[in-house]
Amino acid sequence: MGLALRNEIRPLQAPTPTQTLSPRLQRAVQLLQMSSLDFAALVRQKLGDNPFLESEDDSDPATATPETPDGDDGTAPQVKASNEAWDSGPIGGTDDRELWINDGGSPLRPTGDGDATAMDLTASATTLAMHLHGQLNVMALTPRDLTLARAVVESLDDDGYLRTPLEEIAGLVPCAPPAAPAEMLVALRLVQSLEPVGVAARGVGECLLLQVRQMEDGPCRALAERIVGEHLQALAARDVPGLAATLREPLRRVEAVVDRIRHLDPRPGWRVGDSRVDYIVPDVIVRRQRGQWSVQLNPAVVPRVRLNQVYAELYQRHRSRSSGALGEQLQDARWTLRNVEQRFSTILDVAQAIVRRQRHFLEFGPMAMKPLVLREIAEEVGVHESTVSRVTNNKHMATPLGVFELKYFFSRPMVSAAGNACSGTAIRGLIGDIIQAENPARPLSDADITRQLTAQGLVVARRTVTKYRQLLRIEPVDKRRRHG
């Protein structure tokens, strides 16, 4: 009875505390995960919305004094002395042109007569239709033929293909008498004669055939026309031996012609159009100086903002109960400056820790990459693993070997037969080297590569080899085989 009573009556347990983040801290976590370009855009927005923030490039030194987020030493809210990147040069200016390029559409300030604005400096994009219409305009065509050809051009998709039937296009052209099928076919052939070659095709086969007919080598062109026109499925399956047997041609000759066909462009419309390229802007830059690797923040991604001391002092002198909104803006401005400092200081600390552990990669390449997990960097920097994960997300490092996302330097350790640990990146590099050195006539299967790795003391599953080969964008064995 006593035992049963003791089982029934248990001491009340205190509720388990749960860790909750304040809205401001949640916002700081989100900002830390942003790319530097997105973060810079957000800071620019705050510069426009918050009167207590100003750009250091636009401020008047005689009327404004920089203040740190803590307001204790009168220096600008930059990453402090451990970060020597501030000595590497000024941050890019904030003139109209840079604002337009960086923001993609910032409001333009009025300019004087003869001054170029950002709009004047922005080149207009040429579309595929504009490119084709320009060629039609210089050709000696009757108004009717020009109208029909333009109707075909306007029906092309972004790939340059004509997906709409000619009969349907003819019904949409306002001309009298209505366009006959023969006239529409002439208009189609006219557009197909324009650049880029292969445009206005009604399928992949016709697109390739239009390009094959431009080959200068007559025998090669004739064989390519047969392959594309009569054996497109075998070409897509890369069945070179089957093609050679069907065509009764030497295997080597068929393989050479197939290689020529593979270099044709199945999407000719992509050659013309918006040529804008989204470039990666590195957050940190790694250089070798006096035999040591140094890490610096890229000044181009660090916003140079500070507190407008004049406005802050005026508010402190004249604040009242009715000025609560201004007080919130002042508090938000100081929080923004603290976030700028903390964000880039953390990015720099994490990047420096990565470089210290992966210096052999910088000196010898991917084969020298060491296994690295988030916990190691977190312990060295003194932050939580989740913070390192957010810092490495959408952040890039420029090195002499190229620009890499910070996550690239992390991989789980894989233990060799001798007990040594190696990274997945190093194994991927080794797989790439093995395939590059293989005999084209007898390429290695994933199982063969697995056996070679095992012979070198690296126990890797075949499915892992397949995954790494796919990450390297290397085709499987049957598509790498070259017949001789």
Tab-separated table of C-alpha atoms in Angstrom:
chain	number	residue	atom	x	y	z
A	1	MET	CA	0.000	0.000	0.000
A	2	GLY	CA	2.783	2.376	0.914
A	3	LEU	CA	4.641	1.518	-2.294
A	4	ALA	CA	1.515	2.052	-4.340
A	5	LEU	CA	0.940	5.375	-2.630
A	6	ARG	CA	4.473	6.493	-3.367
A	7	ASN	CA	3.929	5.557	-7.019
A	8	GLU	CA	0.720	7.537	-7.123
A	9	ILE	CA	2.101	10.650	-5.435
A	10	ARG	CA	5.018	12.090	-7.346
A	11	PRO	CA	6.701	15.438	-6.802
A	12	LEU	CA	5.589	18.183	-9.072
A	13	GLN	CA	8.248	18.861	-11.697
A	14	ALA	CA	9.076	22.388	-12.689
A	15	PRO	CA	8.135	23.143	-16.273
A	16	THR	CA	11.013	22.621	-18.680
A	17	PRO	CA	12.279	26.021	-19.787
A	18	THR	CA	12.027	26.605	-23.483
A	19	GLN	CA	14.371	28.940	-25.287
A	20	THR	CA	12.496	31.611	-27.165
A	21	LEU	CA	13.966	34.345	-29.277
A	22	SER	CA	12.738	37.879	-29.149
A	23	PRO	CA	11.445	39.346	-32.410
A	24	ARG	CA	14.550	41.510	-32.679
A	25	LEU	CA	16.878	38.550	-32.139
A	26	GLN	CA	14.920	36.523	-34.675
A	27	ARG	CA	15.382	39.371	-37.132
A	28	ALA	CA	19.125	39.446	-36.410
A	29	VAL	CA	19.333	35.720	-37.169
A	30	GLN	CA	17.544	36.282	-40.478
A	31	LEU	CA	19.887	39.124	-41.395
A	32	LEU	CA	22.924	36.987	-40.613
A	33	GLN	CA	21.717	34.377	-43.074
A	34	MET	CA	21.215	36.917	-45.879
A	35	SER	CA	23.694	37.224	-48.701
A	36	SER	CA	25.796	40.369	-48.488
A	37	LEU	CA	24.096	41.842	-51.545
A	38	ASP	CA	20.646	41.399	-49.988
A	39	PHE	CA	21.916	42.787	-46.713
A	40	ALA	CA	23.402	45.829	-48.467
A	41	ALA	CA	20.064	46.443	-50.208
A	42	LEU	CA	18.317	46.323	-46.838
A	43	VAL	CA	20.768	48.828	-45.352
A	44	ARG	CA	20.218	51.144	-48.333
A	45	GLN	CA	16.495	50.945	-47.663
A	46	LYS	CA	17.043	51.853	-44.013
A	47	LEU	CA	19.202	54.777	-45.085
A	48	GLY	CA	16.237	56.125	-46.986
A	49	ASP	CA	13.685	55.435	-44.239
A	50	ASN	CA	15.575	56.305	-41.058
A	51	PRO	CA	16.708	59.948	-40.625
A	52	PHE	CA	19.215	58.941	-37.927
A	53	LEU	CA	21.273	56.892	-40.397
A	54	GLU	CA	23.582	58.362	-43.000
A	55	SER	CA	26.133	57.135	-45.478
A	56	GLU	CA	29.687	58.041	-44.615
A	57	ASP	CA	30.356	58.951	-48.232
A	58	ASP	CA	27.565	61.532	-48.308
A	59	SER	CA	27.966	63.092	-44.873
A	60	ASP	CA	29.559	66.448	-44.134
A	61	PRO	CA	32.495	66.025	-41.722
A	62	ALA	CA	31.919	69.528	-40.386
A	63	THR	CA	28.398	68.801	-39.204
A	64	ALA	CA	28.369	65.112	-38.397
A	65	THR	CA	30.490	63.058	-36.053
A	66	PRO	CA	30.576	59.281	-36.379
A	67	GLU	CA	29.448	57.217	-33.464
A	68	THR	CA	29.928	53.583	-32.666
A	69	PRO	CA	26.931	51.401	-31.908
A	70	ASP	CA	27.826	51.703	-28.221
A	71	GLY	CA	28.649	55.420	-28.534
A	72	ASP	CA	31.857	55.102	-26.536
A	73	ASP	CA	34.865	55.911	-28.695
A	74	GLY	CA	33.682	58.069	-31.575
A	75	THR	CA	34.754	55.692	-34.336
A	76	ALA	CA	32.638	54.594	-37.249
A	77	PRO	CA	30.590	51.385	-36.861
A	78	GLN	CA	33.027	49.224	-38.744
A	79	VAL	CA	34.533	45.888	-37.887
A	80	LYS	CA	37.341	46.637	-35.453
A	81	ALA	CA	41.100	46.304	-35.502
A	82	SER	CA	41.200	42.531	-35.881
A	83	ASN	CA	39.749	43.206	-39.297
A	84	GLU	CA	42.419	44.862	-41.416
A	85	ALA	CA	40.280	45.012	-44.521
A	86	TRP	CA	39.398	48.617	-43.844
A	87	ASP	CA	42.916	49.621	-44.860
A	88	SER	CA	42.615	48.061	-48.300
A	89	GLY	CA	40.729	50.925	-49.925
A	90	PRO	CA	37.490	52.898	-49.895
A	91	ILE	CA	34.083	51.434	-50.352
A	92	GLY	CA	32.451	52.043	-53.706
A	93	GLY	CA	30.677	55.382	-54.051
A	94	THR	CA	26.964	55.923	-54.112
A	95	ASP	CA	26.500	57.924	-57.277
A	96	ASP	CA	23.499	57.429	-59.558
A	97	ARG	CA	25.167	54.885	-61.772
A	98	GLU	CA	26.266	52.592	-58.934
A	99	LEU	CA	22.905	52.849	-57.220
A	100	TRP	CA	21.172	51.880	-60.443
A	101	ILE	CA	23.480	48.938	-61.105
A	102	ASN	CA	23.392	47.631	-57.533
A	103	ASP	CA	19.734	48.235	-56.774
A	104	GLY	CA	18.307	47.556	-60.220
A	105	GLY	CA	16.020	50.583	-60.168
A	106	SER	CA	16.772	53.130	-57.492
A	107	PRO	CA	15.104	56.523	-57.857
A	108	LEU	CA	17.240	58.901	-59.855
A	109	ARG	CA	18.127	62.362	-58.693
A	110	PRO	CA	17.545	65.246	-61.097
A	111	THR	CA	20.638	66.148	-63.079
A	112	GLY	CA	21.690	69.267	-64.858
A	113	ASP	CA	21.620	69.771	-68.593
A	114	GLY	CA	24.066	67.504	-70.338
A	115	ASP	CA	24.567	65.217	-67.326
A	116	ALA	CA	24.121	61.515	-67.951
A	117	THR	CA	21.741	59.669	-65.671
A	118	ALA	CA	21.755	55.998	-64.769
A	119	MET	CA	19.100	55.386	-67.425
A	120	ASP	CA	21.365	56.907	-70.073
A	121	LEU	CA	24.182	54.620	-69.007
A	122	THR	CA	22.067	51.448	-69.103
A	123	ALA	CA	22.176	49.534	-72.371
A	124	SER	CA	18.840	48.274	-73.659
A	125	ALA	CA	18.548	44.522	-74.077
A	126	THR	CA	18.108	43.086	-77.587
A	127	THR	CA	15.496	40.358	-77.790
A	128	LEU	CA	15.431	37.541	-80.323
A	129	ALA	CA	12.437	39.122	-82.084
A	130	MET	CA	14.209	42.492	-82.341
A	131	HIS	CA	17.284	40.764	-83.741
A	132	LEU	CA	15.260	38.968	-86.430
A	133	HIS	CA	13.129	42.005	-87.308
A	134	GLY	CA	16.311	43.973	-87.857
A	135	GLN	CA	17.439	41.457	-90.480
A	136	LEU	CA	14.049	41.453	-92.202
A	137	ASN	CA	14.031	45.259	-92.420
A	138	VAL	CA	17.097	45.317	-94.686
A	139	MET	CA	15.800	42.658	-97.089
A	140	ALA	CA	14.037	43.483	-100.363
A	141	LEU	CA	10.592	42.110	-99.524
A	142	THR	CA	7.099	43.062	-100.563
A	143	PRO	CA	4.894	44.453	-97.786
A	144	ARG	CA	2.855	41.242	-97.780
A	145	ASP	CA	5.887	38.958	-97.487
A	146	LEU	CA	7.336	41.179	-94.760
A	147	THR	CA	4.068	41.042	-92.808
A	148	LEU	CA	3.901	37.250	-92.973
A	149	ALA	CA	7.562	36.851	-91.989
A	150	ARG	CA	7.073	39.193	-89.042
A	151	ALA	CA	4.088	37.139	-87.915
A	152	VAL	CA	6.294	34.043	-87.862
A	153	VAL	CA	8.967	35.876	-85.860
A	154	GLU	CA	6.430	37.021	-83.279
A	155	SER	CA	5.293	33.398	-82.813
A	156	LEU	CA	8.723	32.076	-81.791
A	157	ASP	CA	9.419	31.048	-78.200
A	158	ASP	CA	12.508	31.910	-76.178
A	159	ASP	CA	14.360	28.838	-77.475
A	160	GLY	CA	13.830	30.056	-81.048
A	161	TYR	CA	11.305	27.326	-81.943
A	162	LEU	CA	8.011	27.747	-83.782
A	163	ARG	CA	5.458	25.854	-81.697
A	164	THR	CA	2.363	27.380	-83.338
A	165	PRO	CA	1.009	25.760	-86.549
A	166	LEU	CA	1.368	27.881	-89.685
A	167	GLU	CA	-2.377	27.639	-90.325
A	168	GLU	CA	-3.094	29.252	-86.958
A	169	ILE	CA	-0.593	32.040	-87.626
A	170	ALA	CA	-2.146	32.685	-91.041
A	171	GLY	CA	-5.540	33.152	-89.415
A	172	LEU	CA	-4.140	35.864	-87.159
A	173	VAL	CA	-2.534	37.948	-89.916
A	174	PRO	CA	-4.863	40.758	-91.073
A	175	CYS	CA	-4.250	40.636	-94.806
A	176	ALA	CA	-6.483	40.267	-97.865
A	177	PRO	CA	-6.690	37.821	-99.458
A	178	PRO	CA	-5.865	35.487	-96.535
A	179	ALA	CA	-2.419	33.929	-96.610
A	180	ALA	CA	-2.250	30.605	-98.411
A	181	PRO	CA	-0.348	27.639	-96.917
A	182	ALA	CA	2.326	27.996	-99.608
A	183	GLU	CA	2.850	31.653	-98.675
A	184	MET	CA	3.216	30.798	-94.983
A	185	LEU	CA	5.744	28.108	-95.855
A	186	VAL	CA	7.750	30.672	-97.838
A	187	ALA	CA	7.636	33.046	-94.856
A	188	LEU	CA	8.842	30.243	-92.589
A	189	ARG	CA	11.779	29.401	-94.888
A	190	LEU	CA	12.627	33.091	-95.025
A	191	VAL	CA	12.846	33.345	-91.240
A	192	GLN	CA	14.800	30.085	-91.073
A	193	SER	CA	17.430	31.654	-93.349
A	194	LEU	CA	18.182	34.333	-90.731
A	195	GLU	CA	20.757	34.313	-87.963
A	196	PRO	CA	21.110	32.515	-85.629
A	197	VAL	CA	21.110	29.355	-87.730
A	198	GLY	CA	18.431	26.906	-86.605
A	199	VAL	CA	15.877	29.509	-85.610
A	200	ALA	CA	12.175	29.004	-86.444
A	201	ALA	CA	12.525	25.219	-86.444
A	202	ARG	CA	9.443	23.211	-85.520
A	203	GLY	CA	11.348	20.560	-83.628
A	204	VAL	CA	14.801	19.508	-82.501
A	205	GLY	CA	15.365	17.454	-85.642
A	206	GLU	CA	14.601	20.370	-87.956
A	207	CYS	CA	16.709	22.712	-85.809
A	208	LEU	CA	19.744	20.434	-86.067
A	209	LEU	CA	19.104	19.835	-89.767
A	210	LEU	CA	19.160	23.573	-90.484
A	211	GLN	CA	22.552	23.791	-88.808
A	212	VAL	CA	23.899	20.625	-90.446
A	213	ARG	CA	23.239	22.139	-93.877
A	214	GLN	CA	25.746	24.862	-93.050
A	215	MET	CA	28.630	22.382	-92.774
A	216	GLU	CA	31.320	23.000	-95.386
A	217	ASP	CA	32.539	19.403	-95.616
A	218	GLY	CA	30.237	17.817	-98.246
A	219	PRO	CA	30.599	14.118	-97.301
A	220	CYS	CA	30.349	14.954	-93.611
A	221	ARG	CA	27.290	17.104	-94.249
A	222	ALA	CA	25.561	14.354	-96.244
A	223	LEU	CA	26.139	11.748	-93.536
A	224	ALA	CA	25.017	14.177	-90.818
A	225	GLU	CA	21.799	14.889	-92.744
A	226	ARG	CA	21.065	11.169	-92.902
A	227	ILE	CA	21.705	10.718	-89.171
A	228	VAL	CA	19.606	13.712	-88.099
A	229	GLY	CA	16.845	13.216	-90.648
A	230	GLU	CA	16.423	9.434	-90.425
A	231	HIS	CA	17.992	8.219	-87.179
A	232	LEU	CA	17.351	10.903	-84.558
A	233	GLN	CA	16.357	8.383	-81.878
A	234	ALA	CA	19.585	6.430	-82.264
A	235	LEU	CA	21.487	9.723	-82.143
A	236	ALA	CA	19.749	10.701	-78.903
A	237	ALA	CA	20.564	7.281	-77.426
A	238	ARG	CA	24.200	7.694	-78.582
A	239	ASP	CA	24.114	4.270	-80.150
A	240	VAL	CA	27.121	4.858	-82.377
A	241	PRO	CA	27.779	1.173	-83.184
A	242	GLY	CA	24.129	0.712	-84.124
A	243	LEU	CA	24.225	3.812	-86.340
A	244	ALA	CA	27.366	2.577	-88.075
A	245	ALA	CA	25.799	-0.810	-88.737
A	246	THR	CA	22.544	0.703	-90.002
A	247	LEU	CA	24.268	3.252	-92.235
A	248	ARG	CA	26.945	0.754	-93.328
A	249	GLU	CA	29.631	3.302	-92.608
A	250	PRO	CA	32.963	2.907	-90.791
A	251	LEU	CA	32.592	3.252	-87.039
A	252	ARG	CA	35.298	5.893	-86.785
A	253	ARG	CA	33.648	8.072	-89.458
A	254	VAL	CA	30.213	7.828	-87.841
A	255	GLU	CA	31.675	8.699	-84.460
A	256	ALA	CA	33.379	11.804	-85.916
A	257	VAL	CA	30.135	12.991	-87.537
A	258	VAL	CA	28.152	12.347	-84.348
A	259	ASP	CA	30.666	14.436	-82.409
A	260	ARG	CA	30.132	17.261	-84.911
A	261	ILE	CA	26.365	17.026	-84.413
A	262	ARG	CA	26.714	17.094	-80.642
A	263	HIS	CA	28.414	20.475	-80.907
A	264	LEU	CA	25.363	22.005	-82.611
A	265	ASP	CA	23.041	24.276	-80.644
A	266	PRO	CA	19.580	22.826	-79.889
A	267	ARG	CA	18.413	26.205	-78.503
A	268	PRO	CA	19.487	28.866	-81.008
A	269	GLY	CA	17.223	31.469	-79.423
A	270	TRP	CA	19.480	31.554	-76.376
A	271	ARG	CA	22.279	33.079	-78.443
A	272	VAL	CA	20.331	36.334	-78.655
A	273	GLY	CA	18.569	38.141	-75.859
A	274	ASP	CA	19.294	39.480	-72.414
A	275	SER	CA	23.012	38.940	-71.912
A	276	ARG	CA	23.030	40.066	-68.291
A	277	VAL	CA	25.037	37.775	-66.043
A	278	ASP	CA	24.507	37.607	-62.295
A	279	TYR	CA	28.020	37.653	-60.893
A	280	ILE	CA	29.022	36.326	-57.500
A	281	VAL	CA	30.453	39.038	-55.268
A	282	PRO	CA	32.798	37.443	-52.709
A	283	ASP	CA	32.338	38.397	-49.074
A	284	VAL	CA	35.948	37.742	-48.100
A	285	ILE	CA	39.183	37.788	-50.056
A	286	VAL	CA	42.099	35.440	-49.336
A	287	ARG	CA	45.625	36.417	-50.364
A	288	ARG	CA	49.066	35.020	-49.729
A	289	GLN	CA	51.288	37.681	-48.201
A	290	ARG	CA	54.853	37.015	-47.032
A	291	GLY	CA	54.258	33.282	-46.975
A	292	GLN	CA	51.088	33.556	-44.876
A	293	TRP	CA	47.450	33.410	-45.873
A	294	SER	CA	45.536	36.566	-44.938
A	295	VAL	CA	41.763	36.975	-44.939
A	296	GLN	CA	40.088	40.338	-45.460
A	297	LEU	CA	36.520	41.433	-45.860
A	298	ASN	CA	35.628	42.588	-49.333
A	299	PRO	CA	35.094	46.355	-48.839
A	300	ALA	CA	32.535	46.391	-51.662
A	301	VAL	CA	29.981	44.430	-49.618
A	302	VAL	CA	30.345	46.220	-46.279
A	303	PRO	CA	27.882	49.124	-45.960
A	304	ARG	CA	29.541	52.307	-44.707
A	305	VAL	CA	26.837	53.771	-42.513
A	306	ARG	CA	26.877	55.668	-39.254
A	307	LEU	CA	24.644	57.522	-36.874
A	308	ASN	CA	23.804	61.105	-37.767
A	309	GLN	CA	25.111	62.687	-34.587
A	310	VAL	CA	23.492	66.065	-35.257
A	311	TYR	CA	19.993	64.582	-35.515
A	312	ALA	CA	20.608	62.326	-32.509
A	313	GLU	CA	21.684	65.269	-30.320
A	314	LEU	CA	18.737	67.397	-31.474
A	315	TYR	CA	16.360	64.610	-30.574
A	316	GLN	CA	17.940	64.163	-27.132
A	317	ARG	CA	17.558	67.895	-26.412
A	318	HIS	CA	13.989	68.287	-27.586
A	319	ARG	CA	12.408	64.895	-27.094
A	320	SER	CA	9.012	64.689	-25.484
A	321	ARG	CA	6.301	62.172	-24.835
A	322	SER	CA	4.864	62.815	-28.292
A	323	SER	CA	8.132	61.905	-30.042
A	324	GLY	CA	7.931	58.171	-29.434
A	325	ALA	CA	8.180	57.321	-33.130
A	326	LEU	CA	11.472	59.196	-33.432
A	327	GLY	CA	12.780	57.393	-30.367
A	328	GLU	CA	12.009	54.049	-31.970
A	329	GLN	CA	13.820	55.138	-35.138
A	330	LEU	CA	16.882	56.177	-33.142
A	331	GLN	CA	16.878	52.836	-31.338
A	332	ASP	CA	16.490	51.002	-34.655
A	333	ALA	CA	19.379	52.989	-36.140
A	334	ARG	CA	21.696	51.995	-33.294
A	335	TRP	CA	20.556	48.383	-33.551
A	336	THR	CA	21.263	48.421	-37.301
A	337	LEU	CA	24.815	49.666	-36.706
A	338	ARG	CA	25.435	46.988	-34.087
A	339	ASN	CA	24.127	44.368	-36.500
A	340	VAL	CA	26.438	45.586	-39.284
A	341	GLU	CA	29.453	45.284	-37.000
A	342	GLN	CA	28.481	41.928	-35.520
A	343	ARG	CA	27.538	40.415	-38.879
A	344	PHE	CA	30.778	41.157	-40.689
A	345	SER	CA	32.939	40.498	-37.645
A	346	THR	CA	31.411	37.013	-37.411
A	347	ILE	CA	31.843	36.398	-41.149
A	348	LEU	CA	35.505	37.394	-40.898
A	349	ASP	CA	36.145	35.224	-37.827
A	350	VAL	CA	34.551	32.178	-39.484
A	351	ALA	CA	36.448	32.730	-42.748
A	352	GLN	CA	39.752	33.073	-40.903
A	353	ALA	CA	39.090	29.851	-38.996
A	354	ILE	CA	38.290	28.035	-42.246
A	355	VAL	CA	41.480	29.255	-43.912
A	356	ARG	CA	43.604	28.204	-40.938
A	357	ARG	CA	42.259	24.667	-41.256
A	358	GLN	CA	42.195	24.457	-45.046
A	359	ARG	CA	45.476	26.162	-45.935
A	360	HIS	CA	46.694	22.988	-47.652
A	361	PHE	CA	43.733	23.235	-50.023
A	362	LEU	CA	44.836	26.759	-50.965
A	363	GLU	CA	48.362	25.519	-51.630
A	364	PHE	CA	47.765	22.140	-53.287
A	365	GLY	CA	44.158	22.078	-54.509
A	366	PRO	CA	41.064	19.935	-53.785
A	367	MET	CA	43.069	16.766	-53.166
A	368	ALA	CA	44.462	18.392	-50.018
A	369	MET	CA	41.072	19.367	-48.576
A	370	LYS	CA	40.726	18.232	-44.965
A	371	PRO	CA	37.527	16.941	-43.376
A	372	LEU	CA	35.782	19.767	-41.556
A	373	VAL	CA	32.495	20.000	-39.675
A	374	LEU	CA	30.594	23.009	-38.367
A	375	ARG	CA	31.291	22.106	-34.753
A	376	GLU	CA	35.051	22.602	-35.159
A	377	ILE	CA	34.665	26.133	-36.473
A	378	ALA	CA	31.971	26.941	-33.913
A	379	GLU	CA	34.246	25.905	-31.031
A	380	GLU	CA	37.170	27.909	-32.396
A	381	VAL	CA	35.144	31.065	-33.025
A	382	GLY	CA	33.077	30.720	-29.855
A	383	VAL	CA	29.601	30.634	-31.394
A	384	HIS	CA	26.861	28.056	-31.842
A	385	GLU	CA	26.937	25.608	-34.753
A	386	SER	CA	23.722	27.104	-36.097
A	387	THR	CA	25.451	30.490	-36.292
A	388	VAL	CA	28.261	29.009	-38.378
A	389	SER	CA	25.671	27.368	-40.612
A	390	ARG	CA	23.951	30.712	-41.182
A	391	VAL	CA	27.241	32.538	-41.747
A	392	THR	CA	28.347	30.063	-44.404
A	393	ASN	CA	25.020	30.229	-46.207
A	394	ASN	CA	25.123	32.417	-49.352
A	395	LYS	CA	28.607	33.696	-48.471
A	396	HIS	CA	31.579	33.315	-50.807
A	397	MET	CA	35.349	33.413	-50.515
A	398	ALA	CA	37.671	34.579	-53.295
A	399	THR	CA	40.920	32.596	-53.390
A	400	PRO	CA	43.753	32.162	-55.904
A	401	LEU	CA	42.029	28.900	-56.920
A	402	GLY	CA	38.672	30.563	-57.594
A	403	VAL	CA	35.550	31.742	-55.777
A	404	PHE	CA	33.941	29.175	-53.460
A	405	GLU	CA	30.914	29.193	-51.204
A	406	LEU	CA	31.991	28.881	-47.585
A	407	LYS	CA	29.999	25.642	-47.308
A	408	TYR	CA	32.337	24.145	-49.923
A	409	PHE	CA	35.066	23.799	-47.300
A	410	PHE	CA	32.984	21.511	-45.069
A	411	SER	CA	32.731	17.750	-45.530
A	412	ARG	CA	32.383	14.764	-43.272
A	413	PRO	CA	35.496	12.696	-42.628
A	414	MET	CA	35.865	9.404	-44.483
A	415	VAL	CA	38.268	6.969	-42.880
A	416	SER	CA	40.702	5.063	-45.079
A	417	ALA	CA	41.817	1.479	-44.539
A	418	ALA	CA	44.946	2.788	-42.815
A	419	GLY	CA	42.849	4.755	-40.337
A	420	ASN	CA	43.511	8.153	-41.902
A	421	ALA	CA	40.660	10.597	-42.446
A	422	CYS	CA	40.074	12.305	-45.773
A	423	SER	CA	37.356	14.647	-46.992
A	424	GLY	CA	34.659	13.982	-49.538
A	425	THR	CA	36.014	16.886	-51.598
A	426	ALA	CA	39.395	15.166	-51.861
A	427	ILE	CA	37.736	11.916	-52.943
A	428	ARG	CA	35.709	13.771	-55.595
A	429	GLY	CA	38.940	15.275	-56.905
A	430	LEU	CA	40.543	11.821	-56.998
A	431	ILE	CA	37.563	10.380	-58.885
A	432	GLY	CA	37.855	13.199	-61.419
A	433	ASP	CA	41.563	12.467	-61.893
A	434	ILE	CA	40.910	8.741	-62.339
A	435	ILE	CA	38.283	9.361	-65.025
A	436	GLN	CA	40.448	11.925	-66.770
A	437	ALA	CA	43.265	9.393	-67.045
A	438	GLU	CA	41.072	6.520	-68.286
A	439	ASN	CA	41.307	4.968	-71.743
A	440	PRO	CA	38.544	6.564	-73.889
A	441	ALA	CA	38.019	3.252	-75.654
A	442	ARG	CA	37.612	1.424	-72.338
A	443	PRO	CA	36.205	3.882	-69.802
A	444	LEU	CA	35.839	2.890	-66.180
A	445	SER	CA	32.516	2.029	-64.617
A	446	ASP	CA	31.620	3.232	-61.143
A	447	ALA	CA	32.420	-0.247	-59.855
A	448	ASP	CA	35.881	-0.071	-61.492
A	449	ILE	CA	36.513	3.311	-59.858
A	450	THR	CA	35.394	1.882	-56.510
A	451	ARG	CA	37.926	-0.940	-56.840
A	452	GLN	CA	40.701	1.514	-57.710
A	453	LEU	CA	39.893	3.603	-54.662
A	454	THR	CA	39.902	0.462	-52.507
A	455	ALA	CA	43.319	-0.446	-53.902
A	456	GLN	CA	44.523	2.976	-52.735
A	457	GLY	CA	43.183	2.351	-49.242
A	458	LEU	CA	39.951	4.335	-49.587
A	459	VAL	CA	36.861	2.301	-48.776
A	460	VAL	CA	34.037	4.062	-50.634
A	461	ALA	CA	30.671	2.593	-51.564
A	462	ARG	CA	29.825	2.367	-55.255
A	463	ARG	CA	26.712	4.503	-54.786
A	464	THR	CA	28.944	7.171	-53.217
A	465	VAL	CA	31.196	7.055	-56.274
A	466	THR	CA	28.109	7.464	-58.478
A	467	LYS	CA	26.936	10.453	-56.426
A	468	TYR	CA	30.348	12.139	-56.569
A	469	ARG	CA	30.636	11.498	-60.319
A	470	GLN	CA	27.255	13.142	-60.848
A	471	LEU	CA	28.324	16.100	-58.710
A	472	LEU	CA	31.334	16.454	-61.009
A	473	ARG	CA	28.910	16.460	-63.982
A	474	ILE	CA	30.650	13.458	-65.541
A	475	GLU	CA	28.568	11.166	-67.722
A	476	PRO	CA	28.202	7.421	-67.015
A	477	VAL	CA	30.489	4.881	-68.601
A	478	ASP	CA	28.309	4.029	-71.613
A	479	LYS	CA	28.186	7.670	-72.673
A	480	ARG	CA	31.927	8.228	-72.201
A	481	ARG	CA	32.964	5.320	-74.429
A	482	ARG	CA	34.795	6.260	-77.638
A	483	HIS	CA	34.962	3.606	-80.301
A	484	GLY	CA	38.021	3.298	-82.462
